[in-house]
Short mmCIF file of C-alpha atoms in Angstrom, two decimals:
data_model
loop_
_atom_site.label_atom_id
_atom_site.label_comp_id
_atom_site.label_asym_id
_atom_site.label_seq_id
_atom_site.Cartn_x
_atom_site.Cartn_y
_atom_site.Cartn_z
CA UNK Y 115 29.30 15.27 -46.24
CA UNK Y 116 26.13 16.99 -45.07
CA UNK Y 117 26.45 18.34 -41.65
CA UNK Y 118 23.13 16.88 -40.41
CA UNK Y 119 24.50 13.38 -41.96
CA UNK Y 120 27.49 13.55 -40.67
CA UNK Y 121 26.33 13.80 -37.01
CA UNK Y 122 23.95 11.03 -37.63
CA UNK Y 123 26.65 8.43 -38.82
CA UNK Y 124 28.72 10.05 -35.57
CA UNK Y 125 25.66 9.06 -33.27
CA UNK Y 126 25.27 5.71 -34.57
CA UNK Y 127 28.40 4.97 -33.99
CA UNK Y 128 28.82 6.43 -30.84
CA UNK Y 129 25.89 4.36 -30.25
CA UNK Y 130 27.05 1.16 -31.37
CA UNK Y 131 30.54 1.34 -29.56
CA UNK Y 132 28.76 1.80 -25.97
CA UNK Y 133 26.26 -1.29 -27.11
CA UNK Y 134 29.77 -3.51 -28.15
CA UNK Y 135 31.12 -2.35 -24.75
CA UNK Y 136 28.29 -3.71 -22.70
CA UNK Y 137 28.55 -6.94 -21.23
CA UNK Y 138 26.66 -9.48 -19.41
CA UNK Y 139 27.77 -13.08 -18.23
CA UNK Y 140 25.30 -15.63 -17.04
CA UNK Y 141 26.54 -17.71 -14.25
CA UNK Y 142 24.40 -20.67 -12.77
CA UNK Y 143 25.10 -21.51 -8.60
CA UNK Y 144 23.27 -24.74 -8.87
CA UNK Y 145 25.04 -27.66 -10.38
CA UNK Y 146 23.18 -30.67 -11.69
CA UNK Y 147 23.38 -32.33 -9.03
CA UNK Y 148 21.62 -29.68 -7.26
CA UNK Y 149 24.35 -28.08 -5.31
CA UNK Y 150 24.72 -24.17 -4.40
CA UNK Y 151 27.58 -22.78 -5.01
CA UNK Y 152 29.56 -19.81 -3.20
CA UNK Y 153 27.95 -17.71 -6.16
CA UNK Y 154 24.74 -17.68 -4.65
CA UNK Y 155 24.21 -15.65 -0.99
CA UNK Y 156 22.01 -18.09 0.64
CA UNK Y 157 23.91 -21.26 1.14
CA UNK Y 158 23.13 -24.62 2.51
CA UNK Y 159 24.14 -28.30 1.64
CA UNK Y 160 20.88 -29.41 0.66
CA UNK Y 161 20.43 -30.80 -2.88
CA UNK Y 162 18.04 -28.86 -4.84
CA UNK Y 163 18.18 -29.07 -8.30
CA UNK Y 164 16.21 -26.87 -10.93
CA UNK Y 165 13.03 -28.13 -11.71
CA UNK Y 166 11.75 -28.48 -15.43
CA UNK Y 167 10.15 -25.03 -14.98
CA UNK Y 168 12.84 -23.63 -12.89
CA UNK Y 169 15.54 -24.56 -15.73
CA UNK Y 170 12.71 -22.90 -18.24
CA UNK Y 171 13.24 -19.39 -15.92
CA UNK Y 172 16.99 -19.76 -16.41
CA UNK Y 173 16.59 -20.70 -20.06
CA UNK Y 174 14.42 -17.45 -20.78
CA UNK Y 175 17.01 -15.18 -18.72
CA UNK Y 176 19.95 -17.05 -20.99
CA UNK Y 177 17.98 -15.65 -24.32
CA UNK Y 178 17.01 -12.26 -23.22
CA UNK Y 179 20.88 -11.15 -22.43
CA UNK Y 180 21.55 -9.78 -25.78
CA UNK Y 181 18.11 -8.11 -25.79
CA UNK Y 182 19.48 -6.90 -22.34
CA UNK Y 183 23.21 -5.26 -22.92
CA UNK Y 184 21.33 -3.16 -25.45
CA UNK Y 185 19.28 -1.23 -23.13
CA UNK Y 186 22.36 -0.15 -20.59
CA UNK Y 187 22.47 3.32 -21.62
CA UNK Y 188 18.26 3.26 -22.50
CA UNK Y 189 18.07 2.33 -18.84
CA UNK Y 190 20.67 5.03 -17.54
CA UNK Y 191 19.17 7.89 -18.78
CA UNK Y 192 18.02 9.29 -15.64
CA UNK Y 193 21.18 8.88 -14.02
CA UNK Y 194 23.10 11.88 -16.86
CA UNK Y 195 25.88 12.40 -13.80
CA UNK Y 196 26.41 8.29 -12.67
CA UNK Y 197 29.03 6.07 -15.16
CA UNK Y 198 27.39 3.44 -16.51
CA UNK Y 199 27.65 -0.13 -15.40
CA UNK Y 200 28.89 -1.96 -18.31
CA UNK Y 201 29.80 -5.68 -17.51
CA UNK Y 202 27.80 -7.21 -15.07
CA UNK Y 203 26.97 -10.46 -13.96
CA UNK Y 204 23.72 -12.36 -13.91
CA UNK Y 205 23.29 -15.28 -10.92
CA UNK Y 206 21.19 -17.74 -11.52
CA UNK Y 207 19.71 -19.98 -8.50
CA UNK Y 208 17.30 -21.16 -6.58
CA UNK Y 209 17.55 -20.45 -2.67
CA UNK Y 210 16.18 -17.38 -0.95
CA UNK Y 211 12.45 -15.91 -1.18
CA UNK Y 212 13.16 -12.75 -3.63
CA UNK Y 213 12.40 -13.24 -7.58
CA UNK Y 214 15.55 -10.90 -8.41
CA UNK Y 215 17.63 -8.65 -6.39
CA UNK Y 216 21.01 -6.82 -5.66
CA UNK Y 217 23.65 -6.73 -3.21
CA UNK Y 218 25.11 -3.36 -3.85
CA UNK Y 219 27.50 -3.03 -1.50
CA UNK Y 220 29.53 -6.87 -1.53
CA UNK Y 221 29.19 -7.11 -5.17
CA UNK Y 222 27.75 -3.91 -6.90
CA UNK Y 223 28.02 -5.64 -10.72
CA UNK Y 224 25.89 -8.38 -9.80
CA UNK Y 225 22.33 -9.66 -10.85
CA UNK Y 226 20.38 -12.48 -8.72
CA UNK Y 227 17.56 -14.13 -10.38
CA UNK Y 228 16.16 -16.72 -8.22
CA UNK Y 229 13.95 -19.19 -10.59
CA UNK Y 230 12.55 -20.91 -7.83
CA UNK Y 231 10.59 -17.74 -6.69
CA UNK Y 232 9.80 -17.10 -10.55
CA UNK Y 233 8.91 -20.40 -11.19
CA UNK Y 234 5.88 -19.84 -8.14
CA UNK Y 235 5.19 -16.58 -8.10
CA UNK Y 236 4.25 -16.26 -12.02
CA UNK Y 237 4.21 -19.97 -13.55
CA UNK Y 238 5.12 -20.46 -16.92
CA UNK Y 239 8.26 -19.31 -17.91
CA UNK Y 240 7.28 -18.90 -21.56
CA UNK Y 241 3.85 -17.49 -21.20
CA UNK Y 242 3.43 -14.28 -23.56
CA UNK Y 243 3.28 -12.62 -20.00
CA UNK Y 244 6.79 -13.53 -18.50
CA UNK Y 245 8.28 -12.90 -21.47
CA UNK Y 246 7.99 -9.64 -20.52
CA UNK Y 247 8.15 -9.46 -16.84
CA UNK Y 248 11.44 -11.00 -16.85
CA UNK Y 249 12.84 -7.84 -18.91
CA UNK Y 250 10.79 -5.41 -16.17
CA UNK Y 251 12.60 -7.53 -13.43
CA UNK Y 252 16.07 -7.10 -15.21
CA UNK Y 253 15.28 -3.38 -15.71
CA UNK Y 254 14.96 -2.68 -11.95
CA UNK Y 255 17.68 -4.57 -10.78
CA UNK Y 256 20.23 -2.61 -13.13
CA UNK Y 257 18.40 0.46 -11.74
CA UNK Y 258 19.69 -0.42 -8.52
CA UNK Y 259 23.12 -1.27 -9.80
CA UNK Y 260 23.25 2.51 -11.19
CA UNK Y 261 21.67 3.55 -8.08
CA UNK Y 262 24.86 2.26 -6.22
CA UNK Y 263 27.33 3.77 -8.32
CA UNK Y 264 25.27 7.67 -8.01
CA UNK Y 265 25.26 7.06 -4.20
CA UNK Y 266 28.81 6.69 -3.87
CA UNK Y 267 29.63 10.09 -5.34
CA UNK Y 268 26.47 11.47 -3.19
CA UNK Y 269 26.25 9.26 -0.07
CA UNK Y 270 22.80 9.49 1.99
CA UNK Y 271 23.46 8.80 5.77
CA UNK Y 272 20.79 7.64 7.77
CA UNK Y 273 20.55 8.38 11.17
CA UNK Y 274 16.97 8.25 11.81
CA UNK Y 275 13.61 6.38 11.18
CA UNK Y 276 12.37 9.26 8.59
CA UNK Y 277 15.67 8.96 6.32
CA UNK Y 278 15.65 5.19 5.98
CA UNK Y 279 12.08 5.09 5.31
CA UNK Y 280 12.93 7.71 2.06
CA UNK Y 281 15.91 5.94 1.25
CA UNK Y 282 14.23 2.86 0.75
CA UNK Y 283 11.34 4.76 -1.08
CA UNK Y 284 13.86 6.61 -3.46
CA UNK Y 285 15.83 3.45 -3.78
CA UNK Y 286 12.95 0.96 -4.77
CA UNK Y 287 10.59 3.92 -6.64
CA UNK Y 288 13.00 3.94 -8.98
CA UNK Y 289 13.45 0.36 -9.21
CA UNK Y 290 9.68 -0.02 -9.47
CA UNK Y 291 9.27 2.97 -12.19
CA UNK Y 292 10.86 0.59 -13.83
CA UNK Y 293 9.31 -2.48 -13.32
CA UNK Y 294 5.20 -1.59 -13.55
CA UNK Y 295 3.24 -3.20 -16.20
CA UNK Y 296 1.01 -1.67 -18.06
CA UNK Y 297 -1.52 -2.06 -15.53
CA UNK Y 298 0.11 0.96 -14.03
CA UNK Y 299 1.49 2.53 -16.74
CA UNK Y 300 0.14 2.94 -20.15
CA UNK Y 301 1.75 2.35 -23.77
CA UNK Y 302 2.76 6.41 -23.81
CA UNK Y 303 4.78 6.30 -19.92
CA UNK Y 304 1.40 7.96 -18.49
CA UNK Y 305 -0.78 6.93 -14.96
CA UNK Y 306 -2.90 4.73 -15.67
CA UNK Y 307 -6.91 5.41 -14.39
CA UNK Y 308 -6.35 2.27 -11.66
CA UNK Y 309 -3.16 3.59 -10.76
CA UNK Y 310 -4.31 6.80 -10.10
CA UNK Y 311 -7.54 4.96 -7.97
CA UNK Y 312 -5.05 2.87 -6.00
CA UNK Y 313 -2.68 6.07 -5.51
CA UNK Y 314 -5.06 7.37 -3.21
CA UNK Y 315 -4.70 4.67 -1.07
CA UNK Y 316 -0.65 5.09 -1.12
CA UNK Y 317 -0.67 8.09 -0.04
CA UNK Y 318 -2.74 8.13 3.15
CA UNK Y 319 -0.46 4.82 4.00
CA UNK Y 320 2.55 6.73 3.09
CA UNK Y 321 1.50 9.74 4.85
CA UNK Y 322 0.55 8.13 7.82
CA UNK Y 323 4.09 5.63 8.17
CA UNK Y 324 6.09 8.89 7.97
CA UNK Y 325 4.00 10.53 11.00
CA UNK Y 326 4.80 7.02 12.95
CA UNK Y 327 7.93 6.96 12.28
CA UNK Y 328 8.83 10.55 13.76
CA UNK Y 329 8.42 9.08 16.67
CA UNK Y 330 8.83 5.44 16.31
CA UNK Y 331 11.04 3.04 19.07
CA UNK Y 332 13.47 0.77 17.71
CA UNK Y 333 10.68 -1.91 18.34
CA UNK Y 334 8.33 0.19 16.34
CA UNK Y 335 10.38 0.61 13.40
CA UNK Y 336 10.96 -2.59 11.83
CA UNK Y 337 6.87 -2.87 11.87
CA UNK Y 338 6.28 0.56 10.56
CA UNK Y 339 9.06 -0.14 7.60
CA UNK Y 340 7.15 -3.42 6.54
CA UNK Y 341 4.99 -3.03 3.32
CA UNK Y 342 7.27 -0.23 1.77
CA UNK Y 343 8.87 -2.49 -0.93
CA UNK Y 344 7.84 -6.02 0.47
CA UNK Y 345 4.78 -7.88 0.43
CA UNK Y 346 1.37 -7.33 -2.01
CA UNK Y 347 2.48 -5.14 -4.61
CA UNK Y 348 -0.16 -2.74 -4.62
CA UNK Y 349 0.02 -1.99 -0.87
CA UNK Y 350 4.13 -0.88 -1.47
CA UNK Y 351 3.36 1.87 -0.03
CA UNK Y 352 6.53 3.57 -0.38
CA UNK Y 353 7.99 1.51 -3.63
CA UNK Y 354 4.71 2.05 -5.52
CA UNK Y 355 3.68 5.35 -4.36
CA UNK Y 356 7.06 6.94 -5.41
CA UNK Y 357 7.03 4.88 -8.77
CA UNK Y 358 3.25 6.42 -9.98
CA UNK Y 359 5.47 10.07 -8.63
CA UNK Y 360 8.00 9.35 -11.09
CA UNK Y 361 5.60 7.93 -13.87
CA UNK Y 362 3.57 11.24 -13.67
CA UNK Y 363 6.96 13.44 -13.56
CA UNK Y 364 8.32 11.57 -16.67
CA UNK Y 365 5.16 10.72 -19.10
CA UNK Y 366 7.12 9.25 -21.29
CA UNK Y 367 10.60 11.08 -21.35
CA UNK Y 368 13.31 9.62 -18.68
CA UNK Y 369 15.20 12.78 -19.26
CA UNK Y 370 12.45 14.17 -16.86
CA UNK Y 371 13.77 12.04 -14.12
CA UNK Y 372 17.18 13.64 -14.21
CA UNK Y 373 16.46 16.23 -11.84
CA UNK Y 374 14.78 13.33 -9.19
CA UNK Y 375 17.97 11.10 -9.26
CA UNK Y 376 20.40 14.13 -8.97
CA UNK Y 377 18.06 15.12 -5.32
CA UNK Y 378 18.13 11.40 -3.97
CA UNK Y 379 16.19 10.50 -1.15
CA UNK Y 380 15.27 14.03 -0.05
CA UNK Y 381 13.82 14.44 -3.45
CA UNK Y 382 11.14 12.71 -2.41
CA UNK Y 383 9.87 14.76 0.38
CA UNK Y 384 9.25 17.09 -2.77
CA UNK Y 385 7.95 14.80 -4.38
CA UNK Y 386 5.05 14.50 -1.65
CA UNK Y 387 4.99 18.31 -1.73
CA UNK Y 388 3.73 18.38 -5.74
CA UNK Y 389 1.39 15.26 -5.22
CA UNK Y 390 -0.22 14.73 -2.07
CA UNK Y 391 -3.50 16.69 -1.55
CA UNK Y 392 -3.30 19.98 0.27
CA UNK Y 393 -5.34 17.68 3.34
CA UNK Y 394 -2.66 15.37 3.48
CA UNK Y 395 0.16 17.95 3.35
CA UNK Y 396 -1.63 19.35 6.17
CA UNK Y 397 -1.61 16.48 8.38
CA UNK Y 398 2.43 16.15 7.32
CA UNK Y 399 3.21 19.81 8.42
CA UNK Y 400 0.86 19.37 11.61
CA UNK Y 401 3.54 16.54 12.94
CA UNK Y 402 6.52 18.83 12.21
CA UNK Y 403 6.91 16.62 9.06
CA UNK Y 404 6.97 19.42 6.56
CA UNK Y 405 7.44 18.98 2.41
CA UNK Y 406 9.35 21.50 0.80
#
């Protein structure tokens, strides 16, 4: 056999063995009668069942799973020194104000997809447009699920304001790289021209939290913290600002990304150092806050 041939056939089915080893069970918390189960975080004994559009969401998330446990490894490519999640579980229900989310450290295989939040925040559950935001969703929340397993063999402590606010921003700008539509990011992985506008924006924000939080009180914090991954998406200003970073860094290519996982949350600081203006570096190294 050809040599080139040969280590094509060896790919593919490399390839195909890591695909048939990928797993993903959907679970649903709510019964019909609209009982939560102890599946679901947020409990309480009121009855809730999904609504016609709710049970839509949870339809659409049903269909896209074997789309999904394709894409493990596509979606790990940044992470080239973390194993590989490969059978998780995906929790359907409807309590709680988050559209999707993880909860790393009690059950670090697990998906949440709240359809109730879905169901509000973006309508239609089989709109040409949720079709794929759902996958964008999914995408980010496995990011976070790989993020868990890198941080246990490099754990990040936190011990003051400054490291939790760049833990969170490494944490959920990687989760958002993931997530941006193509408002942000165009068909070949680049910045988009409103993305770059908008980035402008982030980074005085970002910029200016970091100074605050130097010097923050513990009443301070909490308020200086809010907006970094919560609340109107284009004001994230540590989730978004990171994620146009990392969309600039990569272009395309995820193997680009490699070198950003492997620094964690300090990579970010050097992040800021190849992004922000030389002003705004300035103002950074004036408050003892200095990139690398």
């Amino acid at each position: 056999m050809n040599i080139f041939k040969g280590l094509f056939y060896t790919t593919t089915l490399l390839t195909s063995l890591a695909v048939n080893a990928n797993q993903i069970s959907i679970k649903n918390s709510v019964n019909s009668d609209g009982q939560v189960s102890m599946l679901w975080p947020i409990q309480d004994k009121v009855q809730k069942p999904l609504t016609v559009n709710e049970q839509a969401w949870a339809t659409l998330i049903s269909k896209k799973k074997d789309v999904w446990r394709t894409q493990f490894d596509t979606l790990a490519i940044p992470f080239s020194e973390t194993p590989i999640t490969r059978d998780i579980s995906i929790i359907i229900g409807n309590r709680g104000g988050r559209d999707g989310f993880t909860i790393t450290n009690k059950h670090p295989t697990h998906i949440y997809f709240n359809v109730s939040v879905l169901s509000r925040s973006y309508g239609d559950a089989n709109s040409v447009q949720n079709q794929t935001r759902i996958s964008r969703i999914f995408a980010h929340e496995y990011t976070h699920l790989l993020q868990y397993q890198w941080l246990k063999r490099n754990p990040y402590p936190i011990k003051t304001p400054l490291q939790q606010a760049l833990y969170q921003s490494y944490i959920e700008g990687l989760g958002h790289f993931r997530s941006i539509s193509n408002k942000w990011r165009d068909e070949h992985g680049r910045i988009t021209p409103h993305a770059e506008n908008r980035l402008r924006d982030l980074e005085k924000t970002f910029v200016n939290r970091l100074i605050a939080l130097k010097t923050a009180n513990k009443e301070q914090v909490d308020e200086l913290l809010r907006g970094l991954a919560s609340g109107p998406f284009h004001k994230k200003w540590g989730a978004l600002t990171v994620a146009l970073w990392l969309t600039k860094e990569s272009q395309g290519d995820d193997k680009k990304l490699r070198k950003w996982v492997n620094l964690g949350p300090n990579g970010v600081y050097q992040l800021a150092d190849k992004y922000l203006s030389n002003d705004l570096k300035s103002k950074l190294s004036s408050h003892n806050i200095s990139t690398l």
